[in-house]
Short mmCIF file of C-alpha atoms and ligand atoms in Angstrom, two decimals:
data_model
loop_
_atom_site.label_atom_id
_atom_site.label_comp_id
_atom_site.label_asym_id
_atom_site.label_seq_id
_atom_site.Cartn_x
_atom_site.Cartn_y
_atom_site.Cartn_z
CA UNK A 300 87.69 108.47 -12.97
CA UNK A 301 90.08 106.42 -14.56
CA UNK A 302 89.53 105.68 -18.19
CA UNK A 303 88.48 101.58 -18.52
CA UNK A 304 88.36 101.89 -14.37
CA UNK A 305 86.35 98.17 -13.85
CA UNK A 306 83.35 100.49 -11.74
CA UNK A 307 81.64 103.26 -13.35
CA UNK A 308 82.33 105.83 -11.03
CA UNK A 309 80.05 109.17 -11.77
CA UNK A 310 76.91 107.03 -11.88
CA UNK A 311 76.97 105.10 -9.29
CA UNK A 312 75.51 102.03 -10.93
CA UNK A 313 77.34 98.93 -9.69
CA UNK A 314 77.62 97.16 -12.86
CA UNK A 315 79.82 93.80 -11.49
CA UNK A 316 77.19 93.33 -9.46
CA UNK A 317 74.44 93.57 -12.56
CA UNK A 318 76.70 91.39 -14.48
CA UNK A 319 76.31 88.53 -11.84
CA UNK A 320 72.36 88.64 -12.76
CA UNK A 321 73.44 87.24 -16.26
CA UNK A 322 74.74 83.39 -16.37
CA UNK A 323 74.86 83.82 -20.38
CA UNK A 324 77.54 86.62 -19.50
CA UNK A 325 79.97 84.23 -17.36
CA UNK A 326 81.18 82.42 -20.44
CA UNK A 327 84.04 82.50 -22.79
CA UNK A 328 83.73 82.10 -26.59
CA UNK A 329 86.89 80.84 -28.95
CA UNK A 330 88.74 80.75 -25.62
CA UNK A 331 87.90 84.11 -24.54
CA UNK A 332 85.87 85.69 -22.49
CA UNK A 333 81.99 86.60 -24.17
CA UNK A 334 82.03 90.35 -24.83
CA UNK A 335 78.21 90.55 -25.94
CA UNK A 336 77.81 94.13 -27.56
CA UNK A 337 74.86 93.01 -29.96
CA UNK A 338 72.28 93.80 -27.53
CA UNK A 339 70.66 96.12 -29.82
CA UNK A 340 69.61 92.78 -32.12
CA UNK A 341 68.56 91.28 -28.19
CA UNK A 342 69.75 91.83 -24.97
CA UNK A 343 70.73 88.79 -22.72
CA UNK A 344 68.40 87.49 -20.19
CA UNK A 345 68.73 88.41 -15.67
CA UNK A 346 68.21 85.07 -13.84
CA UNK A 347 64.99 86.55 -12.26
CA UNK A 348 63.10 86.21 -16.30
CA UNK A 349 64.60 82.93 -16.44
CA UNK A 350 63.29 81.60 -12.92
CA UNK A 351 60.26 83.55 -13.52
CA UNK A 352 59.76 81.41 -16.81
CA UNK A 353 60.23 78.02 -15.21
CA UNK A 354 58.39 78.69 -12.21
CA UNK A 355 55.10 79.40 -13.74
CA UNK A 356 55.57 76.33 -16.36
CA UNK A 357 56.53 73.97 -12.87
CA UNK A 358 53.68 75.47 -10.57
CA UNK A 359 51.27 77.40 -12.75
CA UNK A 360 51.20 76.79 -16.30
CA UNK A 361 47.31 77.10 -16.97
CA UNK A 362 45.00 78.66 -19.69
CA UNK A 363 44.22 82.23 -18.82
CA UNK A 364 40.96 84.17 -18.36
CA UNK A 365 39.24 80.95 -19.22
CA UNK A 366 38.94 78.63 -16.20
CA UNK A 367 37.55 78.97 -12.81
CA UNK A 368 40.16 76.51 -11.44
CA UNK A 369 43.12 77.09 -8.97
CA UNK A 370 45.87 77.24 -11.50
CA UNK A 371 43.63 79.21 -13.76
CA UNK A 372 43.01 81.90 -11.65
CA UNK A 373 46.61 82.15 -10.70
CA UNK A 374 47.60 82.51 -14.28
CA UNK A 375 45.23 85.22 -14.87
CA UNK A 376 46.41 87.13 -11.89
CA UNK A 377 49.72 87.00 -12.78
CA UNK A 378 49.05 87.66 -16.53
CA UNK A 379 46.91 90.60 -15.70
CA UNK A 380 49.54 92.22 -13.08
CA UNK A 381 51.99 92.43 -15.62
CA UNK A 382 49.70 94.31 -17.92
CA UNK A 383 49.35 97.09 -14.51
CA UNK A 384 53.46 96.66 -14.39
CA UNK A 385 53.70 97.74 -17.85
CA UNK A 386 50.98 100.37 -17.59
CA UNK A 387 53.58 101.95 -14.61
CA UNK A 388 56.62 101.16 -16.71
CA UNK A 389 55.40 103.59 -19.73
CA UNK A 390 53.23 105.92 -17.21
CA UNK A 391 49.71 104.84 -19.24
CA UNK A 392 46.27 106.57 -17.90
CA UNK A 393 44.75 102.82 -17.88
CA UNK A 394 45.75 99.37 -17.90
CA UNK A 395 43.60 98.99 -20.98
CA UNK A 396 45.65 100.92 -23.20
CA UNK A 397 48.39 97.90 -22.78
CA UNK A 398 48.39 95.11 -25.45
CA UNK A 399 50.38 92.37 -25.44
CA UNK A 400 51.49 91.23 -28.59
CA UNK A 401 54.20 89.33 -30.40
CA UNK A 402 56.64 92.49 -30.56
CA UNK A 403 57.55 95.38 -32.26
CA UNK A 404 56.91 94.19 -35.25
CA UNK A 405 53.10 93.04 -34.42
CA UNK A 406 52.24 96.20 -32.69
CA UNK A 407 53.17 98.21 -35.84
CA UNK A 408 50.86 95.74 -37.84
CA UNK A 409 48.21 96.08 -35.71
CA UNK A 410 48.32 100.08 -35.97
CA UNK A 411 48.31 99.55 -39.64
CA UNK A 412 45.42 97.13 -39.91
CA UNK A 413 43.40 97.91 -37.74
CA UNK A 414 43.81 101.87 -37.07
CA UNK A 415 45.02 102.35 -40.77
CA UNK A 416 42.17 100.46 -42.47
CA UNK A 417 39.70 102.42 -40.94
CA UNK A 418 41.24 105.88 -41.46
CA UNK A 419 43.11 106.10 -44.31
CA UNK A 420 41.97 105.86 -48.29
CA UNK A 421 42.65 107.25 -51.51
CA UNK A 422 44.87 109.95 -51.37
CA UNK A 423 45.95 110.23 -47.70
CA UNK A 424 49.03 110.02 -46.72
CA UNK A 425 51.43 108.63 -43.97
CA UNK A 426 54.58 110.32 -42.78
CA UNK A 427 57.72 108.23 -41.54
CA UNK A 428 61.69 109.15 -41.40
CA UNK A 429 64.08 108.42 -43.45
CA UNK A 430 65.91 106.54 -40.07
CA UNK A 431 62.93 104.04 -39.75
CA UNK A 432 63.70 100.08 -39.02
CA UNK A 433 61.86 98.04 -41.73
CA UNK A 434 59.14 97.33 -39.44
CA UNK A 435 58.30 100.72 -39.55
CA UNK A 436 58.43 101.20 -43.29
CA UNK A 437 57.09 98.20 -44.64
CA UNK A 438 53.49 97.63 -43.01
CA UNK A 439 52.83 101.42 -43.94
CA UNK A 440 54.01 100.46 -47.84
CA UNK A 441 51.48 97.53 -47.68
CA UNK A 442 48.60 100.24 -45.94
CA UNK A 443 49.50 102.50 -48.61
CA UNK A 444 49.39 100.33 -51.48
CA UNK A 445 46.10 98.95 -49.86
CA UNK A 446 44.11 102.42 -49.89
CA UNK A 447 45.60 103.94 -52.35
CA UNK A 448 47.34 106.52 -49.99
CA UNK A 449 50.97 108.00 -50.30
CA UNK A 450 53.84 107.54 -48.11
CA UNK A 451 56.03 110.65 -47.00
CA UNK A 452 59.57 110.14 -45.73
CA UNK A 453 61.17 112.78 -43.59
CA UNK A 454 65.01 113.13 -44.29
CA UNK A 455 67.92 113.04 -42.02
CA UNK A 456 71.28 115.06 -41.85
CA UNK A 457 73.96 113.46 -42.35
CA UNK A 458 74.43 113.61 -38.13
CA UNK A 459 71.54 111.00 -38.45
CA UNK A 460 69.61 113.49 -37.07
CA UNK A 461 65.86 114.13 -38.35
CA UNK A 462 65.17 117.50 -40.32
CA UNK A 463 62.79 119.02 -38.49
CA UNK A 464 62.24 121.53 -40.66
CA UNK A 465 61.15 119.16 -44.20
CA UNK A 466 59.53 117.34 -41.45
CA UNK A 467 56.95 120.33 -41.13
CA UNK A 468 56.82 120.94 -44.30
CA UNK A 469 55.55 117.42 -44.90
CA UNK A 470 52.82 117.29 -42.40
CA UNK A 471 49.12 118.74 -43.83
CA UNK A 472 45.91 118.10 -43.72
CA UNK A 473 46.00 114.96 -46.00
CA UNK A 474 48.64 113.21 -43.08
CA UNK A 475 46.72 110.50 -41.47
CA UNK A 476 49.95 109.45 -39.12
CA UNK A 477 52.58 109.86 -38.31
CA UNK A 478 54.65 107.22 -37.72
CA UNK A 479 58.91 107.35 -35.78
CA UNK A 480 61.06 105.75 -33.97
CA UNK A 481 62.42 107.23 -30.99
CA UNK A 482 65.71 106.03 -30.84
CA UNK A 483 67.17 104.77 -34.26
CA UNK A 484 68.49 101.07 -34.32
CA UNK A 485 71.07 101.88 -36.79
CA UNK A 486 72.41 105.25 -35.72
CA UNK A 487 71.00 105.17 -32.00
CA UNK A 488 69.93 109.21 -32.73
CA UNK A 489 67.27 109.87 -30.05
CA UNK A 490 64.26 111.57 -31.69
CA UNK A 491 62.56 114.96 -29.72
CA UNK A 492 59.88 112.71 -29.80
CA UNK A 493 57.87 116.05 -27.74
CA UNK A 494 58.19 118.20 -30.36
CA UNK A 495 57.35 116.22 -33.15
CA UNK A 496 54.12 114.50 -31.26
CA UNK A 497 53.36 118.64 -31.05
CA UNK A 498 53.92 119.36 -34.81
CA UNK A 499 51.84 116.15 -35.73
CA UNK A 500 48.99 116.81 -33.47
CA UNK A 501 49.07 120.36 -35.02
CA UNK A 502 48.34 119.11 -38.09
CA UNK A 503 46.10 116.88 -37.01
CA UNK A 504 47.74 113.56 -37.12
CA UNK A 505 48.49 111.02 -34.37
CA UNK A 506 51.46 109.63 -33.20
CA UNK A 507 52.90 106.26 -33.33
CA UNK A 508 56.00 105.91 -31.68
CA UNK A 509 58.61 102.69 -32.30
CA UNK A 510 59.73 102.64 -29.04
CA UNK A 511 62.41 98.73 -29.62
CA UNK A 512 65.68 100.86 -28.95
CA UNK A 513 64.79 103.63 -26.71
CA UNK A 514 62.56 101.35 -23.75
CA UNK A 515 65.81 99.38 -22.64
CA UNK A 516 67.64 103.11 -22.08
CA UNK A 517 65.50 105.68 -21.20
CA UNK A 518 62.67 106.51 -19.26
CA UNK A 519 59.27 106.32 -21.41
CA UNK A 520 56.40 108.06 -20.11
CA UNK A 521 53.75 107.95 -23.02
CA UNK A 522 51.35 110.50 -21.06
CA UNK A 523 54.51 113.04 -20.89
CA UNK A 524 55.21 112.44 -24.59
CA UNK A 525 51.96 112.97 -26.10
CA UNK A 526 52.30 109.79 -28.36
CA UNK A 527 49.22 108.14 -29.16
CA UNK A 528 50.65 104.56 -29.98
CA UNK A 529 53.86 103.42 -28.49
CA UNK A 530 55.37 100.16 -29.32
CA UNK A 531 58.02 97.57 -27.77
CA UNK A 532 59.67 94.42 -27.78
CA UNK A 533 59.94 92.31 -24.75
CA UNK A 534 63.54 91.17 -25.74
CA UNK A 535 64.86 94.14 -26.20
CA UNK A 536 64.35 95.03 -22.18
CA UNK A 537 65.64 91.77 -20.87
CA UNK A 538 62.43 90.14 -21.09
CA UNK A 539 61.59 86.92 -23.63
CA UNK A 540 61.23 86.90 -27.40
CA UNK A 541 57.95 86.74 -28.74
CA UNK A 542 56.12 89.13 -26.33
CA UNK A 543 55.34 93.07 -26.95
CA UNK A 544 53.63 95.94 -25.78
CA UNK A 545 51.30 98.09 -27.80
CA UNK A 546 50.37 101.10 -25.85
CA UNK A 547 47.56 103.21 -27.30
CA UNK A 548 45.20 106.05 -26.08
CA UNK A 549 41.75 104.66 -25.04
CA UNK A 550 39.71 106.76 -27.64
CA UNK A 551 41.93 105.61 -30.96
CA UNK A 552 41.62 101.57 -29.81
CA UNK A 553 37.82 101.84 -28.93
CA UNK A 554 37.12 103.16 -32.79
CA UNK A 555 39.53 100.72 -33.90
CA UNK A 556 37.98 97.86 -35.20
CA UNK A 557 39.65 94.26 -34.41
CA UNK A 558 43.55 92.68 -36.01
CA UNK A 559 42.59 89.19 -35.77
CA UNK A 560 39.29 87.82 -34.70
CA UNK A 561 39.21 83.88 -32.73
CA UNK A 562 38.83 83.31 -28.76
CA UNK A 563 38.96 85.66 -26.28
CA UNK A 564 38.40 88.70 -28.23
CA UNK A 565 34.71 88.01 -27.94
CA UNK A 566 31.91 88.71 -25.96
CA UNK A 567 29.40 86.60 -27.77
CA UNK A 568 29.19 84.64 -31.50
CA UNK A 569 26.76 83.88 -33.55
CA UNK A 570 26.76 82.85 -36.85
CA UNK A 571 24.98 86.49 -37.55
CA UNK A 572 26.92 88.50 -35.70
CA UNK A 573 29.99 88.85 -33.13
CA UNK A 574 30.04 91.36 -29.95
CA UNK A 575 33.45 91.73 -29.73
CA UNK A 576 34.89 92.34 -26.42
CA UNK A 577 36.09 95.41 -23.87
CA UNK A 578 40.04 96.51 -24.37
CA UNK A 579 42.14 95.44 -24.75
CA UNK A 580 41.32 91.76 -25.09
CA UNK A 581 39.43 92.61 -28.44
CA UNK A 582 43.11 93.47 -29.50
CA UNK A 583 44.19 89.29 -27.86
CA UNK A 584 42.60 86.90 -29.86
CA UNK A 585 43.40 83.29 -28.95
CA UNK A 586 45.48 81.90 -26.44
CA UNK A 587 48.59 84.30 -25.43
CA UNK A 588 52.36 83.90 -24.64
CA UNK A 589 51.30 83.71 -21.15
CA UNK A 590 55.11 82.43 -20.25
CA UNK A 591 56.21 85.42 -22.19
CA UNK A 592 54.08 87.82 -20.30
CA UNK A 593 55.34 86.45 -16.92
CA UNK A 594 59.14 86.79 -18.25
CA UNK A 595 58.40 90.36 -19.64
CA UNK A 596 56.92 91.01 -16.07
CA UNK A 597 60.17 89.84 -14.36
CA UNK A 598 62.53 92.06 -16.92
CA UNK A 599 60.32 95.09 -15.79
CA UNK A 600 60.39 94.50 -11.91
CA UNK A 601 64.02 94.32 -13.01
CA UNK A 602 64.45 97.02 -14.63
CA UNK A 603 62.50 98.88 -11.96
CA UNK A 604 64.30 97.50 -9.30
CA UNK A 605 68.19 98.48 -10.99
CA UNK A 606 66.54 102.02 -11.93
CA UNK A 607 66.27 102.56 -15.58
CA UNK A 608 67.52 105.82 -15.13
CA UNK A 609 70.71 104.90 -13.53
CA UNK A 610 71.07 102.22 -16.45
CA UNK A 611 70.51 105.17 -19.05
CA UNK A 612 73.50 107.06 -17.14
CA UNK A 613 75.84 104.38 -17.12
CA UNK A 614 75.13 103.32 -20.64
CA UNK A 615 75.74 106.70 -21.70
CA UNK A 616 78.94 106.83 -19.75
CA UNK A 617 80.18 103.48 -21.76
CA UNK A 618 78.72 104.44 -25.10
CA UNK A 619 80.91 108.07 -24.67
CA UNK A 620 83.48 106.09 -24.01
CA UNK A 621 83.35 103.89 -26.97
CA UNK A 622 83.12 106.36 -29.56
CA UNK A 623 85.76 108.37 -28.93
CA UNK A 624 87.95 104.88 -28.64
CA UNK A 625 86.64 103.66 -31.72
CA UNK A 626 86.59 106.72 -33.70
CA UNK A 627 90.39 107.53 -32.28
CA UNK A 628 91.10 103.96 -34.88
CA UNK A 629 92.66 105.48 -38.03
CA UNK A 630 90.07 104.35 -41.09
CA UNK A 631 86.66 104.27 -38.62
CA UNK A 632 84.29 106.22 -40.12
CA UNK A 633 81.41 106.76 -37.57
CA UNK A 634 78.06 106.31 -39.39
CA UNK A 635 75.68 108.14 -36.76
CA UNK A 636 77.11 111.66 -34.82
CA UNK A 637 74.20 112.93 -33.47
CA UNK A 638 73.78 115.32 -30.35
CA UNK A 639 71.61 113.04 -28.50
CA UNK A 640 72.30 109.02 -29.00
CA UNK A 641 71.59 106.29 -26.83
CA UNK A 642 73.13 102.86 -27.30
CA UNK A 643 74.72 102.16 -30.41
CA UNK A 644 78.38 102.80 -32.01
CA UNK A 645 77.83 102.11 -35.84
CA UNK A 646 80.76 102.29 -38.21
CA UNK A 647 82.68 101.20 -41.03
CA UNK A 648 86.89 100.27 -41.42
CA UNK A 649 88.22 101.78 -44.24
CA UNK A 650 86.94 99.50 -47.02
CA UNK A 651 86.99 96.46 -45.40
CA UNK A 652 83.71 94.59 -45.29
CA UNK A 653 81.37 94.74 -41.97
CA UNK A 654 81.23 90.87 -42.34
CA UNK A 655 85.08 90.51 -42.49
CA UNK A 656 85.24 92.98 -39.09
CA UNK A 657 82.22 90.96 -37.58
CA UNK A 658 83.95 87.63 -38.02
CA UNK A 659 87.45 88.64 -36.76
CA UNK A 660 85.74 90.37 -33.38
CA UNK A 661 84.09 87.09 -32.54
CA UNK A 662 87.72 85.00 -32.86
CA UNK A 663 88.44 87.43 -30.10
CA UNK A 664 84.85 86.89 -27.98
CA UNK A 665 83.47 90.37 -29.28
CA UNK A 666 79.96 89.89 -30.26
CA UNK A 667 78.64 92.84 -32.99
CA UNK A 668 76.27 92.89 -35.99
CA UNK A 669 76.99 93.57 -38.90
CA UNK A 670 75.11 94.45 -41.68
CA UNK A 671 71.96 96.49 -42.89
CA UNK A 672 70.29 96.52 -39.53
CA UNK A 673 66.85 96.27 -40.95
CA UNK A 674 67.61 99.95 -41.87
CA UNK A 675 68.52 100.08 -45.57
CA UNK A 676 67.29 103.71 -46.61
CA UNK A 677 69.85 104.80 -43.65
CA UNK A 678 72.59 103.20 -45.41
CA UNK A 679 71.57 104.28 -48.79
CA UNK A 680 71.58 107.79 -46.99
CA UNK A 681 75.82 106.80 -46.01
CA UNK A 682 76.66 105.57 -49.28
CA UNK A 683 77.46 101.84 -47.78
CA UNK A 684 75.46 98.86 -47.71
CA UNK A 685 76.94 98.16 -44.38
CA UNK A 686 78.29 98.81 -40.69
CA UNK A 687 79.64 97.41 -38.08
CA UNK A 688 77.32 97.89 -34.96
CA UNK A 689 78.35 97.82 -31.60
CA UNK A 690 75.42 98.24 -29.53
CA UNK A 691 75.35 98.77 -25.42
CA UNK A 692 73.70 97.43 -22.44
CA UNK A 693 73.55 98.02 -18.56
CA UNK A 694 75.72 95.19 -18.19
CA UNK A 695 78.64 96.35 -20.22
CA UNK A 696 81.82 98.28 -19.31
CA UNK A 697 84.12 100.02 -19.84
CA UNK A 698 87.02 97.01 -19.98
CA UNK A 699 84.95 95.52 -22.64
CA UNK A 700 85.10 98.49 -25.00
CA UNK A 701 88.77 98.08 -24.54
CA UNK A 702 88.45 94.47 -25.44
CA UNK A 703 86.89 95.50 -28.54
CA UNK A 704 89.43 98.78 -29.43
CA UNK A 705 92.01 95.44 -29.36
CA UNK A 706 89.69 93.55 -31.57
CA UNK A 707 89.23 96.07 -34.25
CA UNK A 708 92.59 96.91 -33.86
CA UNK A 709 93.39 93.05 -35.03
CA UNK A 710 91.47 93.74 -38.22
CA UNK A 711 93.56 96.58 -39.35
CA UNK A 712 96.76 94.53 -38.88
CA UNK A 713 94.87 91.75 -40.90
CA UNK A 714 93.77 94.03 -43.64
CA UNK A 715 97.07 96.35 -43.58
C1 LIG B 1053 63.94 100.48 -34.09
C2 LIG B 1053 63.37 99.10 -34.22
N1 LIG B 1053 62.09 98.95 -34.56
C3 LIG B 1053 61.53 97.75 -34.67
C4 LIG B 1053 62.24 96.60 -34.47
C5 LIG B 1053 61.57 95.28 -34.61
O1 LIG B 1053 61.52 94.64 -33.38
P1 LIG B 1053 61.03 93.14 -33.26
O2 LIG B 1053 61.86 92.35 -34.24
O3 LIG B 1053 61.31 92.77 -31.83
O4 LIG B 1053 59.59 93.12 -33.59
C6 LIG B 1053 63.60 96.69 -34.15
C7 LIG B 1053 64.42 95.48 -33.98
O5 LIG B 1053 65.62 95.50 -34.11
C8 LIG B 1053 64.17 97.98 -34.00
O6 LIG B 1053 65.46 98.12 -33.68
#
């Protein structure tokens, strides 16, 4: 294998022809060609979710689980066989342990309202990492303030990688959850999720699982892992913004009680009292993203279709590649050196600013975040208030890692 050779070779995965599935991919910014390594933030879009989109708004846009119409009943169908897709996709026992929601984000709420209101009070507590996106820090803080509960924090190495031995030390018998990404957004460390769904249970606790950065890379099976809540975002897999999957074990979400009450989530009203209805609809009040859920449902036959463990080898192939390019620049400090990573290259240039580094990249087409990531305890950990992110997807090669070696290469000769 030749290093920046344009086809992986090794994996196998024929990554020109992936790259042909994404028009956004085909065009140049400031002149050059679009070198999109923000996918971590959200990843671009395969035709097949943008067809998939317009032909259910042209043929069967329709209210679902309502009508007894034509276009009803097609909507419904379709709605509900994505639900059994994404069952298959994260190996649930039952289709009703998948809930659609808005993303991430909403999943984690609705863990926190609904299974946190009911079991936690005074004095409990709730254990996170100290590598947790916002999302999985802040509903906890409100749950916490709430009931009058503490919240632990697991710390990390300075790898990025979680200590798994405060992390024991922190679970007891007042831990009401545990609550951990699986792959970190900001340091793309991939979490033995196993082994701490083992230690939790141990103690007691379930197991919710932030599962934005590690569903578009590896394979998630949520039976194999143990978890008891696993959570994603649509547009993090290829699929539309807005849409979600909570995953969660039939005998937590039948004790749980509602998130948000309205239509659907019903099986009779009266003004003295509400049956609500079977799972997982009592978890999808009012009317859903039903375009979303088609698109999500496209981005998984996709996924299925390209293998996502042939994407996980080839992304790992490009991500090895890229850090040993970038971290080969004199003045890149790599924020992030864990054993296992998937996805993301964070770092910093000497002392110029992220922002500075962000804005010079895109002059040359290279498209990175920069910033906090939603992950400000991990910088506080790293003593900087930023990095620059480059963050990897199935449709990225090797050339374009090149592209941006050249890019940050620019900056230092700016900055020199
Ligand atoms: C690890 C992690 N958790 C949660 C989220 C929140 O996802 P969303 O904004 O799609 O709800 C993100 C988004 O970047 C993330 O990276």
């Amino acid at each position: 294998m030749s290093i920046g050779a344009k086809s992986v070779s090794g994996t196998g995965f024929d990554v020109e022809r992936a790259r042909a599935d994404f028009p956004i991919l085909q065009q140049k910014v400031h002149g050059k060609p679009l070198v999109y390594l923000d996918n971590a933030a959200t990843t671009q879009k395969p035709r097949a979710v943008i067809d998939a989109i317009s032909r259910y708004y042209e043929g069967t846009n329709s209210n679902v689980h309502r009508g007894v119409h034509y276009l009803s009943e097609l909507a419904t169908a379709e709605y509900e066989s994505v639900r059994e897709a994404a069952r298959r996709f994260l190996n649930a026992a039952d289709h009703k342990e998948i809930i659609f929601v808005r993303g991430t984000t909403e999943a984690i709420n609705l863990v926190a309202q609904s299974y946190g209101r009911a079991h936690v009070g005074a004095g409990d507590e709730i254990l996170i990492t100290e590598m947790e996106h916002h999302s999985n820090i802040v509903p906890w803080q409100i749950l916490c303030r709430e009931r009058g509960a503490a919240l632990r924090v697991a710390p990390i190495n300075d790898a990025g990688e979680l200590d798994l031995e405060k992390f024991s030390t922190l679970l007891g018998p007042k831990t009401k959850l545990v609550a951990v990404t699986h792959v970190s957004n900001a340091l793309g460390t991939i979490n033995p999720i196993r082994k701490i769904v083992e230690m939790a249970h141990g103690a007691g606790a379930p197991v919710l699982v932030d599962g934005a950065q590690a569903a578009p890379h590896l394979k998630v099976d949520v039976q194999g892992l143990g978890c008891d809540f696993y959570a994603l975002s649509g547009h993090k897999i290829y699929g539309p913004t807005g849409i979600g999957v909570l995953y969660g074990k039939t005998a937590l979400l039948e004790k749980m009680p509602p998130y948000q009450g309205g239509g659907d989530m019903i099986m009779s009203v009266t003004f003295e009292k509400t049956v609500y209805n079977r799972l997982p609809y009592k978890f999808e009040a009012g009317t859903p993203d039903i375009a979303g859920v088609i698109g999500l449902g496209a981005a998984l036959n996709y996924l299925t279709y390209l293998g996502i463990e042939q994407i996980g080898a080839h992304e790992h192939e490009v991500v090895r590649y890229a850090t040993s390019a970038v971290s080969a620049i004199p003045g890149v400090r790599l924020i992030g050196t864990a054993k296992e990573k998937a996805g993301v290259v964070s770092f910093t240039l000497g002392d110029v600013h992220p922002h500075d580094i962000g804005t010079i990249l895109d002059r040359e087409g290279v498209a990175i975040r920069t910033g906090h990531h939603c992950s400000q305890p991990v910088m506080q950990h790293f003593g900087v208030e930023a990095t620059a992110r480059a963050s990897f997807a199935l449709y990225n090669t090797k050339e374009e890692v090149d592209a941006l070696v050249r890019a940050i290469e620019k900056v230092r000769k700016v900055f020199a």
